[in-house]
Coordinates of C-alpha atoms and ligand atoms in Angstrom, one line a residue:
X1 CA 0.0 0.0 0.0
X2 CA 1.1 3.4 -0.6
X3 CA 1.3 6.3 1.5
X4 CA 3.2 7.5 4.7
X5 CA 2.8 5.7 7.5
X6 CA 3.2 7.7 10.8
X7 CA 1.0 5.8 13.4
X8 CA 3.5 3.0 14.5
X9 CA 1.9 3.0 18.0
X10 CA -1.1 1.9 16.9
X11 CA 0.5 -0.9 14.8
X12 CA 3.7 -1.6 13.0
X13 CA 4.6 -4.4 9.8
X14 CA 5.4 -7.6 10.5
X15 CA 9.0 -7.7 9.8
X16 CA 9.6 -9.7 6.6
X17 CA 12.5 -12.2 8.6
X18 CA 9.9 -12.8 11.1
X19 CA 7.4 -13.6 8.5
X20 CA 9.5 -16.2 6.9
X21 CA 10.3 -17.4 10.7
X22 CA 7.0 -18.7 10.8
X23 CA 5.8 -19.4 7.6
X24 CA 6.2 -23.1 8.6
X25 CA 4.3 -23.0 11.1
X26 CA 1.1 -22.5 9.1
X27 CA 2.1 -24.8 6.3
X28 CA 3.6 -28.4 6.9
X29 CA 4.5 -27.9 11.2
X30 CA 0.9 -27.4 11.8
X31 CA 0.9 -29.2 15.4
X32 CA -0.9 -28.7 17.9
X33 CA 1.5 -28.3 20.6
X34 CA -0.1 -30.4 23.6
X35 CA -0.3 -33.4 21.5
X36 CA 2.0 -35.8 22.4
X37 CA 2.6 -37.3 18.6
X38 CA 5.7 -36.1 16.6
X39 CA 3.7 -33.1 15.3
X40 CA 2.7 -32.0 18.5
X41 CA 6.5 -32.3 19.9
X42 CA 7.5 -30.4 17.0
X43 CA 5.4 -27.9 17.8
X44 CA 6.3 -27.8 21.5
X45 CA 9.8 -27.6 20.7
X46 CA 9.1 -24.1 19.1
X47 CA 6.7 -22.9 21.9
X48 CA 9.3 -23.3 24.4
X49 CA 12.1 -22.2 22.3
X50 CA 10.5 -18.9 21.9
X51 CA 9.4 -19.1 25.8
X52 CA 13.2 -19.5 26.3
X53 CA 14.4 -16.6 24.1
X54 CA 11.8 -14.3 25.1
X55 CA 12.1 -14.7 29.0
X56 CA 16.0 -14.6 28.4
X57 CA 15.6 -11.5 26.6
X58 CA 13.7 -9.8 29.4
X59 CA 16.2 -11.5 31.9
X60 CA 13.2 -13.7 33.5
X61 CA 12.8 -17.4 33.8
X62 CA 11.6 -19.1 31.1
X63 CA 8.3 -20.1 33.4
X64 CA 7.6 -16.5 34.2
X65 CA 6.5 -16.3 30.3
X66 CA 3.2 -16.4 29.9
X67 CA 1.7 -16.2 26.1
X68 CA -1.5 -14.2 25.3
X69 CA -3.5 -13.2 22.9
X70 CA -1.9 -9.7 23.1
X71 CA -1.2 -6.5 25.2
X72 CA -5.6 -6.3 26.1
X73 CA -5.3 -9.6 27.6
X74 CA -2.2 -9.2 29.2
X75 CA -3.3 -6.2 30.7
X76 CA -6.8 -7.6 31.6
X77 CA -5.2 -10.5 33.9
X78 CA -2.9 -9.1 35.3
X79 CA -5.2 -6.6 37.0
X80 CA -7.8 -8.6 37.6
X81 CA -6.0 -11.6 38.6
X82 CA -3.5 -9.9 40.4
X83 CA -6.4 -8.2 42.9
X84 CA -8.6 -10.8 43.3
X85 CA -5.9 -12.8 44.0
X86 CA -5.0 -10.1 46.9
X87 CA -8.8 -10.0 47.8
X88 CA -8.3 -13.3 49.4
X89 CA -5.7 -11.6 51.7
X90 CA -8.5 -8.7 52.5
X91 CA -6.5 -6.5 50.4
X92 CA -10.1 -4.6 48.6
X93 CA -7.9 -1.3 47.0
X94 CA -6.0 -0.8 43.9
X95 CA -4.1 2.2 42.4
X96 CA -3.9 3.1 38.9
X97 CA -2.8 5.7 36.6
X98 CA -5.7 7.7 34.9
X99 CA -3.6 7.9 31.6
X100 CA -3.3 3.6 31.4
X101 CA -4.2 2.4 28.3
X102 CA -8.0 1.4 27.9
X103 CA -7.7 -2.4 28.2
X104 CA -6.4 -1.2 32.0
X105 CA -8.6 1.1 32.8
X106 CA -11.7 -1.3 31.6
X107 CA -10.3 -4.0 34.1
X108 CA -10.3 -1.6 36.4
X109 CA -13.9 0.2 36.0
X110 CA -14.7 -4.0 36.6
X111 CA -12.9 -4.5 40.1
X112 CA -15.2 -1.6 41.1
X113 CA -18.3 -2.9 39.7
X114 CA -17.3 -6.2 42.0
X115 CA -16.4 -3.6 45.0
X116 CA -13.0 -3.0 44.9
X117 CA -12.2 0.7 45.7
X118 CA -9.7 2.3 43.1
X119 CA -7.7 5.0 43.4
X120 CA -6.7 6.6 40.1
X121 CA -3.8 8.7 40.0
X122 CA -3.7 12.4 38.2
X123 CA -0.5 13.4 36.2
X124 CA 1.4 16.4 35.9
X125 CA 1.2 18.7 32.6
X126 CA 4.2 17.2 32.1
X127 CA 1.9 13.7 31.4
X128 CA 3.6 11.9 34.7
X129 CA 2.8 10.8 37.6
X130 CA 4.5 12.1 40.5
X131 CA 5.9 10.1 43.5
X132 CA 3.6 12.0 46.1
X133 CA 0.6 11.1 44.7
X134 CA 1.9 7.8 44.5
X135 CA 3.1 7.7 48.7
X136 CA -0.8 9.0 49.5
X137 CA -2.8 6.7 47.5
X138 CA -1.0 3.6 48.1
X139 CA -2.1 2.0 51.8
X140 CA -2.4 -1.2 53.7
X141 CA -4.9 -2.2 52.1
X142 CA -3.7 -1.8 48.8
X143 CA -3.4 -4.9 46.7
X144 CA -2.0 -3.9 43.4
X145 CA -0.2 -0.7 42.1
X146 CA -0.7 -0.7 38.1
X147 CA 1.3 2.0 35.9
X148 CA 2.2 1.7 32.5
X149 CA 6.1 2.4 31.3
X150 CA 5.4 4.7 28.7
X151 CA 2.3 6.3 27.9
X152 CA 1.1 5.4 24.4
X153 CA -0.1 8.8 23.1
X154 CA 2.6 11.2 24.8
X155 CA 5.3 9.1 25.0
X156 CA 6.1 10.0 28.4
X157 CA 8.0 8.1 30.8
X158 CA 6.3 6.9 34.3
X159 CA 8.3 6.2 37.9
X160 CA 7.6 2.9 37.4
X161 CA 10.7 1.7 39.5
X162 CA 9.6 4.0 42.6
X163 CA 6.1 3.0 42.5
X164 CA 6.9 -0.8 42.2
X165 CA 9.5 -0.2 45.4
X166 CA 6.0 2.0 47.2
X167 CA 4.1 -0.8 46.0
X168 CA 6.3 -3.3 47.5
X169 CA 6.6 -1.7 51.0
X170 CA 2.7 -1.8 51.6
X171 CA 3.0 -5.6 50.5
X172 CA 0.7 -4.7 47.0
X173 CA 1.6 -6.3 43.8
X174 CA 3.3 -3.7 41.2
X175 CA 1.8 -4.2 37.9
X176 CA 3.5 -2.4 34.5
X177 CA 1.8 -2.6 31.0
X178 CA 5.3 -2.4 29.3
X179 CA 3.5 -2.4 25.5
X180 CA 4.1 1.0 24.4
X181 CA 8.3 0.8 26.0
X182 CA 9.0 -2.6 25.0
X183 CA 9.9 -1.4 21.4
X184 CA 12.2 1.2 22.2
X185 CA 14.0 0.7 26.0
X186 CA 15.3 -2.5 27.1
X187 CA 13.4 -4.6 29.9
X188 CA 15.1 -6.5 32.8
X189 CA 12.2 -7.7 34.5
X190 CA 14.8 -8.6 37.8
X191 CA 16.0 -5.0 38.0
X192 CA 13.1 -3.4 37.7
X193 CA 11.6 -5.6 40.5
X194 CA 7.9 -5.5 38.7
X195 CA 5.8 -8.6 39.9
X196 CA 3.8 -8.8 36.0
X197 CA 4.7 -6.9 33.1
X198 CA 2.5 -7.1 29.8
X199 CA 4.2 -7.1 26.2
X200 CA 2.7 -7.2 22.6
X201 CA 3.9 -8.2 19.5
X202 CA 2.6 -6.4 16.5
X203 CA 3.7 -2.9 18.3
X204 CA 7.4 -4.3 17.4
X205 CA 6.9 -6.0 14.5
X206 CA 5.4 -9.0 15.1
X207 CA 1.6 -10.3 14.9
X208 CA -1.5 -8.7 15.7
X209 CA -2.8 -10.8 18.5
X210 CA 0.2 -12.0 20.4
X211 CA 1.4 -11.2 23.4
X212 CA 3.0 -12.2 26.8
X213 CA 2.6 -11.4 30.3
X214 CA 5.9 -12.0 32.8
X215 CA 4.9 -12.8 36.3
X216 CA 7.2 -13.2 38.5
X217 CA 8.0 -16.6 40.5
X218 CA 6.1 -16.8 43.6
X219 CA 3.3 -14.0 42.4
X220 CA -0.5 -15.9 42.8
X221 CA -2.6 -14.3 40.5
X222 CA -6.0 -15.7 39.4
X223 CA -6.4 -16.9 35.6
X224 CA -8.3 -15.5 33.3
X225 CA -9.0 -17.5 30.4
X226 CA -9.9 -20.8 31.4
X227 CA -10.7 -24.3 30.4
X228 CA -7.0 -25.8 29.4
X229 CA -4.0 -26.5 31.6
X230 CA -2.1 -24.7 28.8
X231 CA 1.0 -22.1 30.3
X232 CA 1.2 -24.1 33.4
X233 CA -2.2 -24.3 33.8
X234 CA -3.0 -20.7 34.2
X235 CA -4.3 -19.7 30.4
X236 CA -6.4 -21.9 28.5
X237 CA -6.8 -22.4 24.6
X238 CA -4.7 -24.0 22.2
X239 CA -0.9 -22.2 22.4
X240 CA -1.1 -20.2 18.9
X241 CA 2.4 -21.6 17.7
X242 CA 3.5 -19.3 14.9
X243 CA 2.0 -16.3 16.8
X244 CA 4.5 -17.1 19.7
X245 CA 7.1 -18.2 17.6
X246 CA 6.7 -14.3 15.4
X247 CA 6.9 -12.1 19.1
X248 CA 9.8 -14.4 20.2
X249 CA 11.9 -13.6 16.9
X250 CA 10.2 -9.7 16.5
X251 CA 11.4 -8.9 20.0
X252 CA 14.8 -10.9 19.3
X253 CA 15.5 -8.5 16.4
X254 CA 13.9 -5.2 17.9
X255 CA 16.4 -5.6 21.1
X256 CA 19.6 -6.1 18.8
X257 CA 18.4 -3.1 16.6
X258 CA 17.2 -0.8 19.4
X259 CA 19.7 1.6 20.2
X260 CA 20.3 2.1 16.4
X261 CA 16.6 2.5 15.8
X262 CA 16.1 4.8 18.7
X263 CA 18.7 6.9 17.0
X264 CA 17.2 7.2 14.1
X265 CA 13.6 7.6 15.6
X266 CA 15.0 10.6 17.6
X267 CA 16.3 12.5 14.0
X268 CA 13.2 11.5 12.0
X269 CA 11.0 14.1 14.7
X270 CA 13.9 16.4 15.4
X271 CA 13.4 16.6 11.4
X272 CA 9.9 16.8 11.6
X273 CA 9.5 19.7 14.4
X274 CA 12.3 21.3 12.6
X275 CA 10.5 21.1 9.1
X276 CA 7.4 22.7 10.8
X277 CA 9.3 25.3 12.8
X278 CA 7.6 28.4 10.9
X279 CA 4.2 27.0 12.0
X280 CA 2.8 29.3 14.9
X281 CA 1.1 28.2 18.1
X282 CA 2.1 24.3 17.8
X283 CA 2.3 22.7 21.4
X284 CA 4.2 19.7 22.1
X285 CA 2.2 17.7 24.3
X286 CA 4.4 16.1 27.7
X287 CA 7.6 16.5 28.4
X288 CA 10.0 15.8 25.4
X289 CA 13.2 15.2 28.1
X290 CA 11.3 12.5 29.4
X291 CA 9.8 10.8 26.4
X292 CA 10.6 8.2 24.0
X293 CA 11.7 9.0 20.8
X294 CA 9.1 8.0 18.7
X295 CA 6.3 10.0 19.4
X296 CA 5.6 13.3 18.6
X297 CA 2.1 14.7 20.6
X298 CA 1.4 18.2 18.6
X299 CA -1.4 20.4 19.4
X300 CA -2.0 23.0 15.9
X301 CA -3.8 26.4 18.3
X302 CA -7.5 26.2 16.2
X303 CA -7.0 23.2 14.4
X304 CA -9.7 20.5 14.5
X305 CA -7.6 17.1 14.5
X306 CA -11.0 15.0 13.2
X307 CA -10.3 17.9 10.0
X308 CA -6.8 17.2 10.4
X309 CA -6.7 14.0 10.2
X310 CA -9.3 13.6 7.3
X311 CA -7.3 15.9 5.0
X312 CA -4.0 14.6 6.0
X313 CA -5.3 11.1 5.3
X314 CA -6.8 12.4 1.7
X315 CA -3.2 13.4 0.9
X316 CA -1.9 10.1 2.1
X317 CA -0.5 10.3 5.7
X318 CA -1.9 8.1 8.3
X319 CA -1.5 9.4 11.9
X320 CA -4.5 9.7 14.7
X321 CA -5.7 11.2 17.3
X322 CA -4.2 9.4 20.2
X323 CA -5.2 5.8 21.1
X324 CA -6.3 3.2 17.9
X325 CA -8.6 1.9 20.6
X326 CA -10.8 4.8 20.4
X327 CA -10.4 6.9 17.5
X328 CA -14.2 6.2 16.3
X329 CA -15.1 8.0 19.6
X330 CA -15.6 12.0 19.2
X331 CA -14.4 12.4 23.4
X332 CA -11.1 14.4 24.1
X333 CA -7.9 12.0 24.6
X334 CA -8.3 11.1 28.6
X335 CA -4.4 11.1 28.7
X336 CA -4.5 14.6 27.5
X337 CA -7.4 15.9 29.6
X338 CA -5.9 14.5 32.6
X339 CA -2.8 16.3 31.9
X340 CA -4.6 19.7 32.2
X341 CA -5.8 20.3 29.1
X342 CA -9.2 21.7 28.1
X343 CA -11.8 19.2 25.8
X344 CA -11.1 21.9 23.3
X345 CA -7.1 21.6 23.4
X346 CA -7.2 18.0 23.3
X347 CA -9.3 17.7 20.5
X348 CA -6.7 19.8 18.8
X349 CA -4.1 17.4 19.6
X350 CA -2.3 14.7 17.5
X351 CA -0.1 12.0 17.6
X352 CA 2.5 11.2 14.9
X353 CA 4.5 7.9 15.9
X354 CA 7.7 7.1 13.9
X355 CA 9.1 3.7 12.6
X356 CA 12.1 2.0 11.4
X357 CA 10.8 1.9 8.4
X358 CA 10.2 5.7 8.3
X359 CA 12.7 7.6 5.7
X360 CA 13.9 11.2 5.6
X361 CA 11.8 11.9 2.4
X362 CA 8.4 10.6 3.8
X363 CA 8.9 12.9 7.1
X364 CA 10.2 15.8 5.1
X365 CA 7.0 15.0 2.9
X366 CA 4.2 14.4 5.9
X367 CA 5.7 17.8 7.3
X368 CA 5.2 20.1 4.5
X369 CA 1.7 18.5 4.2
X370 CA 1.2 19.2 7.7
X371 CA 2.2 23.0 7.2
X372 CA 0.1 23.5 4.4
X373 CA -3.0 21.8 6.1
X374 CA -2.7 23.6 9.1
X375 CA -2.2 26.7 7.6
X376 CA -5.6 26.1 5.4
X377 CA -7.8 24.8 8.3
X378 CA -6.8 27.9 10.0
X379 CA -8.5 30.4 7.0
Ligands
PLP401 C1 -1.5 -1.2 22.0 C2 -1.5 -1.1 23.5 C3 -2.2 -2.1 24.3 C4 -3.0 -3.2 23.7 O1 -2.3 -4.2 23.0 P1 -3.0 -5.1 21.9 O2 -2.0 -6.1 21.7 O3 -3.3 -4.2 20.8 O4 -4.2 -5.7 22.6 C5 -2.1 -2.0 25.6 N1 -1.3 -1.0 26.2 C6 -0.6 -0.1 25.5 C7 0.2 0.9 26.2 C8 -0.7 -0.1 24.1 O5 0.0 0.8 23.4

């Protein structure tokens, strides 16, 4: 397909070495991989090869891998596992970020509807969460402590470290939905100290629908997805062998490539605020110090983005308004709005997100574009 492609937190390509990776796996090594026949070995033999490279990657054990259909699961369990499983110890409270990512927030909007009391944290205009709020919210009776790495429409980095040591003194589980960071900043699951952490594959160039959450050895947390002593008993259904086999390799190659493509991420936006400079009132969204390199959150002073973005797409650029998850809705970003914002200044507000697959030309391109639609909208 043609056009420029600037919305690689929503999704990226499969990368073409992963897709030959598995090709096999929907072709002549079709196994299923709990059956005990030679087909069925074969195919175990690549589940827990990946299991091995992936946990090795992230510096866990290979049984604190746990595959999933993707980041929304992931995130789902661990938050609702991880507090009922902390209900049975009278622990009724959780804490959470109000800028998570939807699939968290939905898990948590159901731990109240079952009587859990949540606390959701604010952020600075910055887009972070600060440490204070963190020491008052958590209590006793906290059971788990969720905040995501990196926020997926600002970029923005979170304390996750602090609030997993805060967590950790009150006795709470510390949750991170790693989803959005996994791409660009390595993970060592033993440094950080994190009890789960959620991954998913297509946002590094794997498959849509795969995913993994770490927990750590020793972490009860209550299953999800039921009805198959699949991944140690704890997630049923049939382990989806190429699937595994694709985030295994994708995160294999996007850890050996990282620092190079972070480099490059970090010129292609310098590039692109620099190729927009003589645009007036543009607002970056959260703190650019503290960010990752790949996303660029620009508010254009009177611009629409729903106008934006239709006549940006005409002309062949794809970007959005913040989260995939909910671009059909008209509401403001709730990342943005929580950052201080008005409805009006978030609904002016847009998200480019670069690849590795991203050239000079196509930014140089998308920016003038960007000038040049901006500028018109504004008349
Ligand atoms: C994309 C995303 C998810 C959801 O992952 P899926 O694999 O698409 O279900 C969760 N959290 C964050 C931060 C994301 O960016």
């Amino acid at each position: 397909m043609k056009g420029i492609y600037l919305d690689h937190a929503a999704t990226t390509p499969v990368d073409k070495e992963v897709f030959e990776r598995i090709r096999p796996y929907y072709t002549e090594l079709f196994g299923n991989a709990d059956s005990p026949h030679a087909f069925g070995r074969r195919a175990m033999a690549a589940v827990d090869e990946a299991r091995d490279t992936l946990a090795s990657l992230l510096h866990a054990k290979n049984n604190e891998v746990y595959f999933t259909s993707g980041g929304t699961e992931s995130d789902n369990w661990a938050i609702l596992g991880g507090a009922r499983a902390k209900r049975r110890e009278g622990k009724t409270h959780v804490v959470i970020s109000s800028i998570e990512h939807h699939a968290s927030l939905f898990a948590a909007k159901t731990l109240e509807n079952e009587g859990f009391s949540v606390s959701y944290l604010p952020v600075n205009k910055g887009g972070s969460v600060e440490v204070n709020a963190l020491e008052e919210a958590i209590t006793e009776n906290t059971g788990l402590v969720a905040l995501m790495w990196t926020n997926n429409e600002t970029g923005v980095l979170q304390p996750i470290e602090r609030a997993c040591e805060l967590a950790h003194e009150k006795g709470a589980l510390f949750f991170t939905d790693a989803v959005q960071a996994a791409p660009y900043l390595p993970i060592d699951v033993e440094k950080l100290g994190v009890d789960m952490l959620s991954v998913s594959g297509h946002k590094f160039h794997g498959l849509k629908g795969s995913g993994a959450l770490f927990i750590k050895n020793g972490v009860k947390i209550e299953k999800l997805v039921g009805g198959g002593e699949q991944e140690r008993g704890l997630r049923g259904g049939t382990v989806n062998v190429a699937s595994v086999v694709a985030l295994a390799a994708a995160y294999e190659k996007t850890r050996k490539e990282q620092a190079e493509t972070n480099k490059k991420l970090k010129n292609l936006s310098e590039l692109f605020l620099q190729e927009i400079s003589t645009l007036e009132d543009v607002t970056r969204n959260g703190e650019s110090e503290n960010a990752l390199p790949s996303i660029l959150n620009l508010r254009f002073g009177g611009v629409e983005n729903t106008a934006f973005l239709y006549n940006m797409d005409l002309k062949g650029v794809c970007l959005a308004a913040g989260s995939a998850c909910a671009s059909a809705s008209v509401k403001p970003s709730h990342v943005l709005t929580a950052m201080g914002l008005t409805e009006r200044e978030a609904k002016e507000s847009v998200r480019f997100s670069f690849g590795k697959t991203n050239e000079e030309e196509e930014v140089r391109e998308a920016a003038l574009l960007t000038k040049e639609t901006v500028e018109r909208l504004r008349k």
